[in-house]
């Protein structure tokens, strides 16, 4: 496209956190009507750069220009006033307030009161203009993740954003929701807004963006002028600095069943209930659990990992019946688990990384004796894993919360795999991870499979499941709607099962 | 027992409830505001005491009651600002700083009182607020004299409740307060200054606590004694939880506590003399504990309560 004057220009941005250079002399520009892809490995500094643009972080050096004018952005209020809106990786919403209240926050009222009528009118206008609708009086906690994201976008537009930053918006969306987001973004761009889109899914980047800037280790590694006609492999190489080869999944020779569920049902409580779920995972096999989220995957993961006891049915791990359903019991029987939400249930973000990495096994002889911790052993273990898994961080004593998403996930994986589980259950294992890290994790799974571990992968990304799994079971409304072997499974057939259209297989 | 029931429905008893509830209502509203923005203020007990002292002193020296009220309010605001300085600006532990503020304010109150009034055999007193009947309204049977023949500060407390609800739920500033208490990062990214909002709220809360103190030494006891607050600040903290961080419910909680307190006062006075009076004194506190145990189980505190906000942290 012919380039009009840039809407936003960042020049020579540098930002350090202690010893970490998160951004170094980064240049970036976006034209009106342009969708710019921002790519880079985990920890490359994408989020940091956008936080600088949005005024949340103060840069150490560099300048920001809006329509050629140098501006000083020292707070989000400045950024909003300058027409910059941001949808964060972790949403910035207050769950107990309503949609409208979340929109009106920070907006001047009318005669000292909240301007409800004005807010409603503006919301209706945005809905009409971009096809984004929401019930204004629902509390945010009642919205689905996709709707919360829509609210974040509306929030930015509500404040008159001319540049919209979206930090990994598709990581939290079901595949079916992604298309809706893309058409809204395209219509915004067509009406002259600039958009910065961050994603690790290169096919999405190729489908949506007009141009890309690629970061590596905080610096600009290159730019892509025609993403639609550039291969994913070429982009990946630009990001990682080397070629990424997809892992090869050899034929499997499954052994005995290491995990069986027989007629498992749960009732009431939160979320979808399980209804008569039976399945088995054999040693040396990877079983995928596909399905639109909210169809019982979470309940299934909770039962298997001993967090929730079922009301009916039996479960065995390595041939032993699980009787009490506690995380400790299933762990002792040989289950490893990587939860979906690595921030809240995965690692303790306020503890040093090393402590978090031994948490589930802290009572074992390796890390404590006579009720006292062995700090040296814990530290040594963490250092070893950091090296083995290439976890990028200042050291084992850093707060776990300071790691980037991909590195957190690697740390969790290292923690579980170090203890040679017989069964491993993982949810969304590569959500938010760059291609390199995702490959790495896939390779680890395949290596575990070769060693005779049974693995359950719960996920929404069908492409990933198809690459990884020997069999794929589809969940629909708390039941197993069908199971396909890797030879029979296609995106189309899985999709049908996921909507409940096809009967049991 | 029937004597007790008869007394409940006396005008005097209703009026007593309202009077006992007034300082609690001010204090509870003050604490509620502060906590709604995510700042627990355990300095409340000391702030009330120091305000009671400064209010009393200002009146006693100047002869003006309203100058005393002003002094108490300013004292509350100042101590609120001190608490905010530690917990909001510096992000220190709210528990520790709150207790520190209480200890400091109490010590200061005793010290200054001694310094100004010395050790007197008869504690000095002032001519405190007099009841101000509101024309027409105070003629309503039973309720009139109970509610509309009170101190001006009582009327202010009654008006403060709907005003607090209006500010919290209907004004942009109130929305910022709630947002800051729920998700400060969201407020920050919407261009609301978390630090400024929290400062403002804690100072406002301090002003209300100051009014509570002023009421005690200038309307209820008309003197300053070291026991003038005697745990009312701590009670207010419990009442906020009991009232689920809502102005109306918090005020209701204060009223309920005042009812039990008034009841135990009457019971002390009304011939149940063979029971030691300390047993009656315990009654409102037992009530608070029991009520809290039942009511606060599904009460959800503001999500960001106790959490300092630092922008570049994740
Ligand atoms: N608030 C912070 N405090 C300390 N270090 C930080 C902070 N934010 C980011 N970092 C560090 O800066 C680097 C860049 O992080 P950033 O979150 O910008 O990466 P990213 O490209 O967004 O990665 P991801 O794809 O995983 O989201 C990382 O090494 C990270 O650990
Ligand atoms: Mg990021």
CSV table of N, CA and C in Angstrom, one decimal, chain A residues 207-313:
chain,number,residue,atom,x,y,z
A,207,UNK,N,-2.6,-13.7,7.7
A,207,UNK,CA,-4.0,-13.4,7.2
A,207,UNK,C,-4.4,-12.0,7.5
A,208,UNK,N,-3.9,-11.4,8.6
A,208,UNK,CA,-4.5,-10.1,9.0
A,208,UNK,C,-3.6,-8.9,8.7
A,209,UNK,N,-2.3,-9.0,8.9
A,209,UNK,CA,-1.5,-7.8,8.9
A,209,UNK,C,-1.1,-7.3,7.5
A,210,UNK,N,-0.8,-6.0,7.5
A,210,UNK,CA,-0.2,-5.4,6.2
A,210,UNK,C,1.3,-5.4,6.2
A,211,UNK,N,1.9,-5.3,7.4
A,211,UNK,CA,3.3,-5.2,7.5
A,211,UNK,C,3.7,-5.7,8.9
A,212,UNK,N,4.9,-6.2,9.1
A,212,UNK,CA,5.4,-6.7,10.4
A,212,UNK,C,6.7,-6.1,10.8
A,213,UNK,N,6.8,-5.9,12.1
A,213,UNK,CA,8.1,-5.6,12.7
A,213,UNK,C,8.5,-6.8,13.6
A,214,UNK,N,9.7,-7.3,13.5
A,214,UNK,CA,10.1,-8.4,14.2
A,214,UNK,C,11.2,-8.1,15.3
A,215,UNK,N,10.9,-8.4,16.5
A,215,UNK,CA,11.9,-8.1,17.6
A,215,UNK,C,12.6,-9.4,17.9
A,216,UNK,N,13.9,-9.3,18.2
A,216,UNK,CA,14.6,-10.4,18.8
A,216,UNK,C,15.6,-9.9,19.9
A,217,UNK,N,15.5,-10.4,21.1
A,217,UNK,CA,16.3,-10.0,22.3
A,217,UNK,C,16.2,-8.5,22.4
A,218,UNK,N,15.0,-7.9,22.2
A,218,UNK,CA,14.8,-6.5,22.5
A,218,UNK,C,15.2,-5.6,21.3
A,219,UNK,N,15.8,-6.1,20.3
A,219,UNK,CA,16.1,-5.2,19.2
A,219,UNK,C,15.3,-5.6,17.9
A,220,UNK,N,15.2,-4.7,17.0
A,220,UNK,CA,14.5,-5.0,15.8
A,220,UNK,C,15.3,-5.9,14.9
A,221,UNK,N,14.8,-7.1,14.7
A,221,UNK,CA,15.6,-8.1,13.9
A,221,UNK,C,15.3,-8.0,12.4
A,222,UNK,N,14.2,-7.4,12.1
A,222,UNK,CA,13.8,-7.2,10.7
A,222,UNK,C,12.4,-6.8,10.5
A,223,UNK,N,12.0,-6.5,9.2
A,223,UNK,CA,10.7,-6.1,8.9
A,223,UNK,C,10.2,-7.0,7.8
A,224,UNK,N,8.9,-7.2,7.8
A,224,UNK,CA,8.3,-8.0,6.7
A,224,UNK,C,7.3,-7.0,6.0
A,225,UNK,N,7.5,-6.8,4.7
A,225,UNK,CA,6.6,-5.8,4.0
A,225,UNK,C,5.4,-6.4,3.4
A,226,UNK,N,5.4,-7.7,3.2
A,226,UNK,CA,4.3,-8.4,2.5
A,226,UNK,C,4.0,-9.7,3.2
A,227,UNK,N,3.4,-9.6,4.4
A,227,UNK,CA,3.3,-10.9,5.2
A,227,UNK,C,2.5,-11.9,4.5
A,228,UNK,N,1.4,-11.5,3.7
A,228,UNK,CA,0.6,-12.5,3.1
A,228,UNK,C,1.4,-13.4,2.1
A,229,UNK,N,2.4,-12.8,1.6
A,229,UNK,CA,3.2,-13.6,0.6
A,229,UNK,C,4.6,-14.0,1.2
A,230,UNK,N,4.7,-14.0,2.5
A,230,UNK,CA,5.9,-14.5,3.1
A,230,UNK,C,5.6,-15.8,3.8
A,231,UNK,N,6.5,-16.8,3.8
A,231,UNK,CA,6.1,-18.0,4.4
A,231,UNK,C,6.3,-17.9,5.9
A,232,UNK,N,5.5,-18.7,6.7
A,232,UNK,CA,5.7,-18.8,8.1
A,232,UNK,C,7.1,-19.1,8.5
A,233,UNK,N,7.7,-20.0,7.7
A,233,UNK,CA,9.0,-20.5,8.1
A,233,UNK,C,10.0,-19.3,8.0
A,234,UNK,N,9.8,-18.5,7.0
A,234,UNK,CA,10.8,-17.3,6.9
A,234,UNK,C,10.6,-16.4,8.0
A,235,UNK,N,9.3,-16.2,8.4
A,235,UNK,CA,9.1,-15.3,9.6
A,235,UNK,C,9.7,-15.9,10.8
A,236,UNK,N,9.5,-17.2,11.0
A,236,UNK,CA,10.0,-17.8,12.2
A,236,UNK,C,11.5,-17.7,12.3
A,237,UNK,N,12.1,-17.8,11.1
A,237,UNK,CA,13.6,-17.8,11.1
A,237,UNK,C,14.0,-16.3,11.6
A,238,UNK,N,13.3,-15.4,11.1
A,238,UNK,CA,13.6,-14.0,11.4
A,238,UNK,C,13.5,-13.8,13.0
A,239,UNK,N,12.4,-14.4,13.5
A,239,UNK,CA,12.2,-14.3,14.9
A,239,UNK,C,13.3,-14.9,15.8
A,240,UNK,N,13.6,-16.2,15.4
A,240,UNK,CA,14.5,-17.0,16.3
A,240,UNK,C,15.9,-16.9,15.9
A,241,UNK,N,16.2,-16.4,14.7
A,241,UNK,CA,17.6,-16.4,14.2
A,241,UNK,C,18.0,-17.7,13.7
A,242,UNK,N,17.2,-18.7,13.6
A,242,UNK,CA,17.6,-20.0,13.0
A,242,UNK,C,16.3,-20.6,12.5
A,243,UNK,N,16.5,-21.7,11.8
A,243,UNK,CA,15.4,-22.4,11.2
A,243,UNK,C,14.6,-23.2,12.2
A,244,UNK,N,13.3,-23.3,12.0
A,244,UNK,CA,12.5,-24.1,13.0
A,244,UNK,C,12.0,-25.3,12.2
A,245,UNK,N,12.4,-26.5,12.6
A,245,UNK,CA,11.9,-27.7,11.9
A,245,UNK,C,10.8,-28.3,12.7
A,246,UNK,N,9.7,-28.7,12.1
A,246,UNK,CA,8.6,-29.3,12.9
A,246,UNK,C,9.1,-30.7,13.4
A,247,UNK,N,8.7,-31.0,14.6
A,247,UNK,CA,9.1,-32.3,15.1
A,247,UNK,C,8.4,-33.4,14.4
A,248,UNK,N,9.0,-34.6,14.2
A,248,UNK,CA,8.4,-35.7,13.6
A,248,UNK,C,7.9,-36.7,14.6
A,249,UNK,N,6.6,-37.0,14.5
A,249,UNK,CA,6.0,-38.0,15.4
A,249,UNK,C,6.1,-39.3,14.8
A,250,UNK,N,7.0,-40.2,15.4
A,250,UNK,CA,7.1,-41.5,14.8
A,250,UNK,C,5.9,-42.3,15.2
A,251,UNK,N,5.8,-43.5,14.7
A,251,UNK,CA,4.7,-44.4,15.1
A,251,UNK,C,4.9,-44.8,16.6
A,252,UNK,N,3.7,-45.0,17.2
A,252,UNK,CA,3.8,-45.3,18.7
A,252,UNK,C,3.6,-46.7,18.9
A,253,UNK,N,4.1,-47.2,20.0
A,253,UNK,CA,3.9,-48.6,20.4
A,253,UNK,C,3.4,-48.5,21.8
A,254,UNK,N,2.0,-48.2,21.9
A,254,UNK,CA,1.5,-48.0,23.3
A,254,UNK,C,1.5,-49.3,24.1
A,255,UNK,N,1.7,-49.2,25.4
A,255,UNK,CA,1.7,-50.3,26.3
A,255,UNK,C,0.4,-50.4,27.1
A,256,UNK,N,0.6,-50.7,28.3
A,256,UNK,CA,-0.5,-50.9,29.3
A,256,UNK,C,-1.2,-49.5,29.5
A,257,UNK,N,-2.5,-49.5,29.9
A,257,UNK,CA,-3.1,-48.3,30.2
A,257,UNK,C,-2.5,-47.7,31.5
A,258,UNK,N,-2.1,-46.4,31.5
A,258,UNK,CA,-1.5,-45.9,32.7
A,258,UNK,C,-2.6,-45.0,33.4
A,259,UNK,N,-3.6,-44.6,32.7
A,259,UNK,CA,-4.7,-43.8,33.4
A,259,UNK,C,-6.0,-44.3,32.8
A,260,UNK,N,-6.9,-44.6,33.6
A,260,UNK,CA,-8.2,-45.0,33.1
A,260,UNK,C,-9.3,-44.2,33.9
A,261,UNK,N,-10.3,-43.8,33.2
A,261,UNK,CA,-11.5,-43.2,33.8
A,261,UNK,C,-12.6,-44.1,33.5
A,262,UNK,N,-13.5,-44.4,34.5
A,262,UNK,CA,-14.6,-45.3,34.2
A,262,UNK,C,-15.8,-44.7,34.7
A,263,UNK,N,-16.7,-44.2,33.8
A,263,UNK,CA,-18.0,-43.7,34.2
A,263,UNK,C,-17.9,-42.5,35.2
A,264,UNK,N,-17.0,-41.6,35.0
A,264,UNK,CA,-16.8,-40.5,35.9
A,264,UNK,C,-17.9,-39.4,35.6
A,265,UNK,N,-18.6,-39.1,36.7
A,265,UNK,CA,-19.6,-38.0,36.6
A,265,UNK,C,-19.3,-37.0,37.8
A,266,UNK,N,-19.6,-35.7,37.5
A,266,UNK,CA,-19.5,-34.8,38.6
A,266,UNK,C,-20.8,-34.0,38.5
A,267,UNK,N,-21.2,-33.4,39.7
A,267,UNK,CA,-22.4,-32.6,39.7
A,267,UNK,C,-22.2,-31.2,40.1
A,268,UNK,N,-23.3,-30.5,39.9
A,268,UNK,CA,-23.3,-29.1,40.4
A,268,UNK,C,-22.0,-28.3,40.3
A,269,UNK,N,-21.6,-27.8,41.5
A,269,UNK,CA,-20.4,-27.0,41.6
A,269,UNK,C,-20.3,-26.0,40.5
A,270,UNK,N,-19.0,-25.7,40.1
A,270,UNK,CA,-18.9,-24.7,39.1
A,270,UNK,C,-18.7,-25.3,37.7
A,271,UNK,N,-19.0,-24.5,36.8
A,271,UNK,CA,-18.8,-24.9,35.4
A,271,UNK,C,-19.6,-26.1,34.9
A,272,UNK,N,-19.2,-26.6,33.8
A,272,UNK,CA,-19.9,-27.8,33.2
A,272,UNK,C,-19.6,-29.0,34.0
A,273,UNK,N,-20.6,-29.9,34.1
A,273,UNK,CA,-20.5,-31.1,34.8
A,273,UNK,C,-20.0,-32.2,33.8
A,274,UNK,N,-19.4,-33.2,34.4
A,274,UNK,CA,-19.0,-34.4,33.5
A,274,UNK,C,-20.1,-35.4,33.6
A,275,UNK,N,-20.4,-36.0,32.5
A,275,UNK,CA,-21.4,-37.0,32.5
A,275,UNK,C,-20.9,-38.3,31.9
A,276,UNK,N,-20.7,-39.3,32.8
A,276,UNK,CA,-20.3,-40.6,32.4
A,276,UNK,C,-19.1,-40.6,31.4
A,277,UNK,N,-18.0,-40.1,31.9
A,277,UNK,CA,-16.9,-40.0,31.0
A,277,UNK,C,-16.0,-41.2,31.3
A,278,UNK,N,-15.7,-42.0,30.2
A,278,UNK,CA,-14.8,-43.1,30.3
A,278,UNK,C,-13.7,-42.9,29.3
A,279,UNK,N,-12.4,-43.0,29.7
A,279,UNK,CA,-11.4,-43.0,28.7
A,279,UNK,C,-10.1,-43.7,29.3
A,280,UNK,N,-9.2,-44.0,28.4
A,280,UNK,CA,-8.0,-44.6,28.9
A,280,UNK,C,-6.8,-44.1,28.1
A,281,UNK,N,-5.7,-43.9,28.8
A,281,UNK,CA,-4.5,-43.5,28.1
A,281,UNK,C,-3.4,-44.5,28.4
A,282,UNK,N,-2.8,-45.0,27.3
A,282,UNK,CA,-1.8,-46.0,27.5
A,282,UNK,C,-0.4,-45.4,27.6
A,283,UNK,N,0.5,-46.2,28.1
A,283,UNK,CA,1.9,-45.8,28.2
A,283,UNK,C,2.4,-45.5,26.8
A,284,UNK,N,3.1,-44.5,26.6
A,284,UNK,CA,3.7,-44.2,25.2
A,284,UNK,C,2.6,-43.7,24.3
A,285,UNK,N,1.6,-43.0,24.8
A,285,UNK,CA,0.5,-42.5,23.9
A,285,UNK,C,0.2,-41.1,24.3
A,286,UNK,N,-0.1,-40.3,23.3
A,286,UNK,CA,-0.6,-39.0,23.5
A,286,UNK,C,-2.1,-38.9,23.1
A,287,UNK,N,-2.9,-38.6,24.1
A,287,UNK,CA,-4.4,-38.5,23.9
A,287,UNK,C,-4.7,-37.0,23.9
A,288,UNK,N,-5.4,-36.6,22.8
A,288,UNK,CA,-5.8,-35.2,22.8
A,288,UNK,C,-7.3,-35.1,23.3
A,289,UNK,N,-7.6,-34.0,24.0
A,289,UNK,CA,-9.0,-33.7,24.3
A,289,UNK,C,-9.3,-32.4,23.7
A,290,UNK,N,-10.1,-32.5,22.6
A,290,UNK,CA,-10.5,-31.3,21.9
A,290,UNK,C,-11.9,-30.9,22.3
A,291,UNK,N,-12.3,-29.7,21.9
A,291,UNK,CA,-13.7,-29.3,22.3
A,291,UNK,C,-13.6,-27.8,22.5
A,292,UNK,N,-14.8,-27.2,22.2
A,292,UNK,CA,-14.9,-25.7,22.5
A,292,UNK,C,-14.8,-25.6,24.0
A,293,UNK,N,-14.1,-24.6,24.5
A,293,UNK,CA,-13.9,-24.5,25.9
A,293,UNK,C,-15.2,-24.3,26.6
A,294,UNK,N,-15.3,-24.9,27.9
A,294,UNK,CA,-16.5,-24.8,28.6
A,294,UNK,C,-17.4,-26.0,28.4
A,295,UNK,N,-16.9,-27.0,27.8
A,295,UNK,CA,-17.6,-28.3,27.6
A,295,UNK,C,-17.2,-29.4,28.6
A,296,UNK,N,-16.6,-29.0,29.6
A,296,UNK,CA,-16.2,-30.0,30.7
A,296,UNK,C,-14.7,-30.3,30.7
A,297,UNK,N,-13.9,-29.6,29.9
A,297,UNK,CA,-12.5,-29.9,29.9
A,297,UNK,C,-11.9,-29.5,31.3
A,298,UNK,N,-12.4,-28.4,31.8
A,298,UNK,CA,-11.8,-28.0,33.1
A,298,UNK,C,-12.1,-29.0,34.2
A,299,UNK,N,-13.4,-29.4,34.2
A,299,UNK,CA,-13.8,-30.4,35.2
A,299,UNK,C,-13.0,-31.7,35.1
A,300,UNK,N,-12.8,-32.1,33.8
A,300,UNK,CA,-12.0,-33.3,33.6
A,300,UNK,C,-10.6,-33.2,34.1
A,301,UNK,N,-10.0,-32.1,33.8
A,301,UNK,CA,-8.6,-31.8,34.3
A,301,UNK,C,-8.6,-31.8,35.8
A,302,UNK,N,-9.6,-31.2,36.4
A,302,UNK,CA,-9.6,-31.1,37.9
A,302,UNK,C,-9.8,-32.5,38.5
A,303,UNK,N,-10.6,-33.3,37.9
A,303,UNK,CA,-10.8,-34.7,38.5
A,303,UNK,C,-9.5,-35.5,38.3
A,304,UNK,N,-8.9,-35.4,37.2
A,304,UNK,CA,-7.7,-36.2,36.9
A,304,UNK,C,-6.6,-35.8,37.9
A,305,UNK,N,-6.5,-34.4,38.1
A,305,UNK,CA,-5.4,-34.0,38.9
A,305,UNK,C,-5.7,-34.0,40.4
A,306,UNK,N,-6.9,-34.5,40.7
A,306,UNK,CA,-7.2,-34.7,42.1
A,306,UNK,C,-7.7,-33.5,42.9
A,307,UNK,N,-8.0,-32.5,42.1
A,307,UNK,CA,-8.5,-31.2,42.8
A,307,UNK,C,-10.0,-31.4,43.1
A,308,UNK,N,-10.7,-32.2,42.3
A,308,UNK,CA,-12.1,-32.3,42.6
A,308,UNK,C,-12.4,-33.8,42.6
A,309,UNK,N,-13.2,-34.2,43.5
A,309,UNK,CA,-13.6,-35.6,43.6
A,309,UNK,C,-14.9,-35.8,42.7
A,310,UNK,N,-15.0,-36.9,41.9
A,310,UNK,CA,-16.2,-37.1,41.1
A,310,UNK,C,-17.3,-37.6,42.0
A,311,UNK,N,-18.5,-37.5,41.6
A,311,UNK,CA,-19.6,-38.1,42.3
A,311,UNK,C,-19.8,-39.6,42.0
A,312,UNK,N,-19.5,-40.0,40.8
A,312,UNK,CA,-19.6,-41.4,40.5
A,312,UNK,C,-18.4,-41.7,39.6
A,313,UNK,N,-18.1,-43.0,39.5
A,313,UNK,CA,-17.1,-43.5,38.6
A,313,UNK,C,-15.8,-43.7,39.3
